[in-house]
């Protein structure tokens, strides 16, 4: 059995754009053509490949075909470039997933270090570093910055370095809640900042420091900028990467809860085991910038 | 028929925390107790209220009950505070949804302006301003910063002001792609930055400027910090709020594509039509800071 490449491309577009209509728009075909191609591909595969939700997602059976579609797109692009003698102005999509703190600090300079003549269009997803590998597993992205070292099936894993995190608070907040010291009792009562329900960094810090499972009152602030601003404004304490905390500590806007205590989160670059030029160049840029930035 | 308040509280915890297990943890009960309460509430309502997914969500039938649960929690808190003579150290959850640019600029100072003795714990959700009203409709949040003026059922809508956006690029990127002017042809070819598939600001700007429907090659960068950094690094042009663009323009890191052309996005504060002290204080703080910051 051979799979139809237009059908695979259509399948990838539906998952990437999130709906049959949006896929039809980017492919310049009618929605009914999209629907027919997906049905035909599902018949050929003997499996339901698209979960018809908002947004549309690949089913578990769809994951390997989604990855295949992405790999074929990269190969086609390279073959065409070689045939034409150079990149003839066409762009290639490169979907990656990155944890929020990397995205806000060192990751964009890494992308900017990829040679522009490769004409990569970055499709960035953001998730907690403990969960970024999921999108790699589902075939949605070709590479991930992740806290997981064990390679996802069909992927390579390389260590990038570690992000160091320190627990910080505004001096006024510190004075209000930790006047009698950073004790387990004060830590149980003082308001804490958490990015979202997936973010367990603050709880890990509490466990390391107190050897207890504390669950303080928590604000949820799902934006790196807003999270750091919330600390400066005294809404609570939280874990901030060294890469951004240093300036605020030096300027006296932050105060460390436990000077010298640092959580380190090792980060890995996992990517398809697949030697397309685009992916190789991206890996090279990511490793170089990470080596210069992370611990 | 009267609804059981422990069951309602459990229902709200399941949706807020995303799973039966997580709800059990925050409520300090067993997962099977959570499951029994949800089943009993669904029997009382005669409807399925929780979509058992990852994360768990309220069904359409669940939305009014989710809002009810939130309102009862606010009322209970006020009654207890009054009975005890003051806020006796208990915290109240206040769930709100905000567009990313507001969250990264003026919204945290607004939250910091809420009197701390009200002991509000903010549970912030982030979405595109065209979509924030959805979480209000679903009963997940008590208030939203939204581009939609028409009140959601049971909500009040108040104008906060407008965010102004300008199209900017790094000088080097501008020189590469717009050497012959910011023409429709150059705009169709030049790489553009887009936050995610919901973000239509760049397309609106293109339509306003060229009167055409252009769809340039697009990078997707779902983080305010990374989006602004990507522009500085020359990956593409994009729409940036005046509140942050001014400094970069003055320093020569950004160049305007069409000096003087500005998109304005009117923002509204929509909240439950419900006069709880917490909500009133939050509205007051949000309106005051917005009035001082927005246009």
Coordinates of C-alpha atoms in Angstrom, one line a residue, chain B residues 1-271:
Chain B
X1 CA -35.0 20.9 44.6
X2 CA -32.1 22.3 46.4
X3 CA -28.5 21.6 45.4
X4 CA -25.9 20.3 47.8
X5 CA -23.2 22.9 48.4
X6 CA -20.4 20.4 49.0
X7 CA -21.3 18.8 45.6
X8 CA -21.2 22.2 43.9
X9 CA -17.8 23.0 45.5
X10 CA -16.5 19.6 44.3
X11 CA -17.8 20.2 40.8
X12 CA -16.0 23.6 40.7
X13 CA -12.8 22.0 42.0
X14 CA -12.8 19.3 39.3
X15 CA -13.1 21.9 36.5
X16 CA -10.6 24.2 38.1
X17 CA -8.0 21.6 38.9
X18 CA -8.6 19.6 35.8
X19 CA -9.1 16.1 37.2
X20 CA -10.9 14.2 39.9
X21 CA -7.6 13.3 41.5
X22 CA -6.4 16.9 41.7
X23 CA -9.8 18.0 43.1
X24 CA -9.6 15.3 45.7
X25 CA -6.1 16.6 46.8
X26 CA -7.2 20.2 47.2
X27 CA -10.4 19.3 49.0
X28 CA -8.7 16.7 51.2
X29 CA -11.1 13.9 50.3
X30 CA -10.7 10.6 48.5
X31 CA -11.1 10.5 44.7
X32 CA -14.0 8.1 45.2
X33 CA -15.8 10.8 47.3
X34 CA -15.2 13.3 44.5
X35 CA -16.7 10.8 42.0
X36 CA -19.7 10.1 44.2
X37 CA -20.4 13.8 44.6
X38 CA -20.2 14.5 40.9
X39 CA -22.5 11.6 40.1
X40 CA -25.0 12.8 42.8
X41 CA -24.9 16.4 41.4
X42 CA -25.4 15.1 37.9
X43 CA -28.4 13.0 39.0
X44 CA -29.9 16.1 40.8
X45 CA -29.4 18.2 37.7
X46 CA -30.5 15.4 35.3
X47 CA -27.6 16.3 33.1
X48 CA -24.0 15.3 32.5
X49 CA -22.1 18.3 34.0
X50 CA -18.4 17.2 33.6
X51 CA -16.8 16.2 30.3
X52 CA -14.3 13.5 31.5
X53 CA -11.3 14.6 29.4
X54 CA -7.8 15.8 30.2
X55 CA -8.4 18.3 31.6
X56 CA -11.9 17.8 32.8
X57 CA -14.3 20.5 31.5
X58 CA -17.8 21.7 32.3
X59 CA -20.4 20.6 29.7
X60 CA -22.8 23.2 28.3
X61 CA -25.3 22.1 30.9
X62 CA -22.7 22.5 33.5
X63 CA -21.9 26.1 32.8
X64 CA -24.7 27.7 34.9
X65 CA -24.0 25.4 37.8
X66 CA -20.3 26.2 37.6
X67 CA -21.1 29.9 37.8
X68 CA -23.6 29.2 40.7
X69 CA -20.8 27.4 42.6
X70 CA -18.5 30.4 42.2
X71 CA -21.1 32.8 43.3
X72 CA -22.0 30.7 46.4
X73 CA -18.3 30.5 47.3
X74 CA -18.1 34.4 47.2
X75 CA -21.3 34.8 49.2
X76 CA -20.2 32.2 51.9
X77 CA -16.9 34.0 52.2
X78 CA -18.6 37.4 52.7
X79 CA -21.0 36.0 55.2
X80 CA -18.2 34.3 57.2
X81 CA -16.1 37.5 57.1
X82 CA -19.1 39.5 58.4
X83 CA -19.8 36.9 61.1
X84 CA -16.2 36.9 62.3
X85 CA -15.9 40.7 62.1
X86 CA -13.1 40.6 59.6
X87 CA -11.2 38.5 57.0
X88 CA -9.9 35.8 59.3
X89 CA -7.0 34.8 57.1
X90 CA -9.0 32.8 54.6
X91 CA -8.4 33.2 50.9
X92 CA -11.0 33.5 48.1
X93 CA -10.3 32.3 44.5
X94 CA -11.0 34.9 41.8
X95 CA -10.8 33.4 38.3
X96 CA -10.4 35.9 35.5
X97 CA -9.4 35.6 31.8
X98 CA -7.2 38.3 30.2
X99 CA -5.7 38.8 26.7
X100 CA -1.9 38.2 26.6
X101 CA -0.9 41.9 25.9
X102 CA -3.0 43.2 28.8
X103 CA -1.5 40.5 31.1
X104 CA 2.0 41.5 30.1
X105 CA 1.5 45.2 30.5
X106 CA -1.2 46.8 32.7
X107 CA -3.1 44.0 34.3
X108 CA -0.8 42.9 37.1
X109 CA -0.6 46.4 38.5
X110 CA -4.4 46.4 38.5
X111 CA -4.5 43.2 40.6
X112 CA -1.8 44.6 42.9
X113 CA -4.1 47.6 43.5
X114 CA -6.9 45.4 45.0
X115 CA -6.8 45.8 48.8
X116 CA -4.7 42.9 50.2
X117 CA -7.0 42.4 53.2
X118 CA -9.6 41.0 50.7
X119 CA -7.2 38.0 50.4
X120 CA -8.0 37.3 46.8
X121 CA -6.1 34.4 45.1
X122 CA -6.0 35.1 41.4
X123 CA -6.5 32.3 39.0
X124 CA -5.6 33.9 35.7
X125 CA -6.4 32.4 32.3
X126 CA -4.9 33.8 29.1
X127 CA -6.5 33.9 25.7
X128 CA -6.9 36.0 22.6
X129 CA -9.1 39.1 23.3
X130 CA -11.6 37.8 20.6
X131 CA -12.0 34.6 22.6
X132 CA -11.8 35.5 26.3
X133 CA -15.6 35.8 26.5
X134 CA -15.9 32.1 26.0
X135 CA -14.5 31.3 29.5
X136 CA -17.0 33.7 31.0
X137 CA -19.8 32.0 29.1
X138 CA -18.7 28.6 30.3
X139 CA -18.8 29.7 34.0
X140 CA -15.0 29.2 34.4
X141 CA -14.2 32.8 35.3
X142 CA -16.0 35.6 37.0
X143 CA -14.6 38.3 34.8
X144 CA -12.9 38.8 31.5
X145 CA -10.8 41.5 29.6
X146 CA -12.4 41.1 26.2
X147 CA -12.8 42.8 22.8
X148 CA -16.5 42.0 22.9
X149 CA -18.8 44.7 24.0
X150 CA -22.0 42.7 23.9
X151 CA -22.5 41.4 27.5
X152 CA -22.4 37.6 28.0
X153 CA -25.7 36.5 29.5
X154 CA -25.8 37.4 33.2
X155 CA -22.8 39.7 32.9
X156 CA -22.1 43.5 32.8
X157 CA -19.8 45.0 30.2
X158 CA -17.8 48.2 30.8
X159 CA -15.4 49.9 28.4
X160 CA -11.8 50.0 29.7
X161 CA -10.2 51.9 26.8
X162 CA -8.3 50.7 23.8
X163 CA -4.9 49.2 23.1
X164 CA -3.1 50.8 20.2
X165 CA -0.9 48.5 18.0
X166 CA 1.7 49.4 15.5
X167 CA 3.4 47.3 12.8
X168 CA 7.1 47.2 13.5
X169 CA 10.2 45.4 12.2
X170 CA 13.9 45.4 13.0
X171 CA 15.8 47.9 10.9
X172 CA 17.8 45.2 9.2
X173 CA 14.7 43.1 8.4
X174 CA 13.1 46.2 7.1
X175 CA 16.1 46.9 4.8
X176 CA 16.0 43.3 3.4
X177 CA 12.3 43.0 2.7
X178 CA 11.1 46.6 2.2
X179 CA 14.0 48.2 0.3
X180 CA 11.5 49.2 -2.5
X181 CA 8.9 50.3 -0.1
X182 CA 6.1 48.7 2.0
X183 CA 4.2 47.7 -1.1
X184 CA 1.4 45.0 -1.2
X185 CA 3.9 42.8 -3.1
X186 CA 6.6 43.2 -0.4
X187 CA 4.0 42.6 2.3
X188 CA 2.9 39.4 0.7
X189 CA 6.5 38.1 0.6
X190 CA 8.0 39.3 3.9
X191 CA 7.9 36.9 6.9
X192 CA 5.4 37.9 9.5
X193 CA 5.0 37.1 13.2
X194 CA 1.7 35.8 14.5
X195 CA 1.0 34.8 18.1
X196 CA -1.1 31.8 17.3
X197 CA -4.0 30.7 15.0
X198 CA -6.4 32.9 16.9
X199 CA -4.4 36.0 16.4
X200 CA -5.8 38.0 13.4
X201 CA -4.2 41.4 14.2
X202 CA -1.5 41.2 11.5
X203 CA -4.1 40.2 8.9
X204 CA -6.3 43.1 9.9
X205 CA -3.4 45.5 9.6
X206 CA -2.6 44.1 6.1
X207 CA -6.3 44.5 5.0
X208 CA -6.4 48.1 6.3
X209 CA -3.2 49.1 4.6
X210 CA -3.5 47.3 1.3
X211 CA -7.3 46.6 0.9
X212 CA -6.3 43.0 0.0
X213 CA -6.5 39.6 1.8
X214 CA -2.8 38.8 2.1
X215 CA -1.4 35.6 3.7
X216 CA 2.4 36.1 4.1
X217 CA 4.7 33.4 5.4
X218 CA 4.1 33.4 9.1
X219 CA 6.1 32.4 12.2
X220 CA 3.9 31.4 15.2
X221 CA 5.4 32.7 18.5
X222 CA 2.9 32.2 21.4
X223 CA 4.7 34.3 24.1
X224 CA 4.7 38.1 24.4
X225 CA 8.3 38.2 25.4
X226 CA 9.5 35.9 22.6
X227 CA 7.3 37.7 20.0
X228 CA 8.9 41.0 20.8
X229 CA 12.3 39.5 20.9
X230 CA 11.7 37.8 17.5
X231 CA 11.0 41.2 16.0
X232 CA 14.2 42.7 17.4
X233 CA 16.1 39.7 16.0
X234 CA 14.7 40.3 12.6
X235 CA 12.7 37.1 12.2
X236 CA 9.7 39.0 10.9
X237 CA 7.4 42.0 11.4
X238 CA 4.5 42.0 13.8
X239 CA 2.0 44.1 15.7
X240 CA 3.2 45.4 19.0
X241 CA 1.2 47.4 21.6
X242 CA 2.2 51.1 22.0
X243 CA 2.8 50.4 25.7
X244 CA 5.9 48.4 24.8
X245 CA 6.8 49.6 21.3
X246 CA 7.5 53.2 22.2
X247 CA 10.8 52.4 24.0
X248 CA 12.1 50.1 21.2
X249 CA 11.1 52.7 18.5
X250 CA 12.9 55.4 20.4
X251 CA 16.0 53.3 20.8
X252 CA 16.0 52.4 17.1
X253 CA 15.5 48.7 17.7
X254 CA 12.1 48.8 15.9
X255 CA 11.1 50.6 12.7
X256 CA 7.5 51.3 11.9
X257 CA 6.2 49.8 8.6
X258 CA 3.6 52.5 8.2
X259 CA 4.4 55.4 10.5
X260 CA 1.1 56.8 11.9
X261 CA -1.0 53.8 11.0
X262 CA -2.3 52.3 14.2
X263 CA -4.8 49.6 14.9
X264 CA -6.9 50.2 18.0
X265 CA -8.5 47.3 19.9
X266 CA -11.2 48.5 22.3
X267 CA -11.2 46.4 25.5
X268 CA -14.1 45.7 27.8
X269 CA -14.4 44.4 31.3
X270 CA -17.2 41.9 31.5
X271 CA -18.1 40.4 34.9

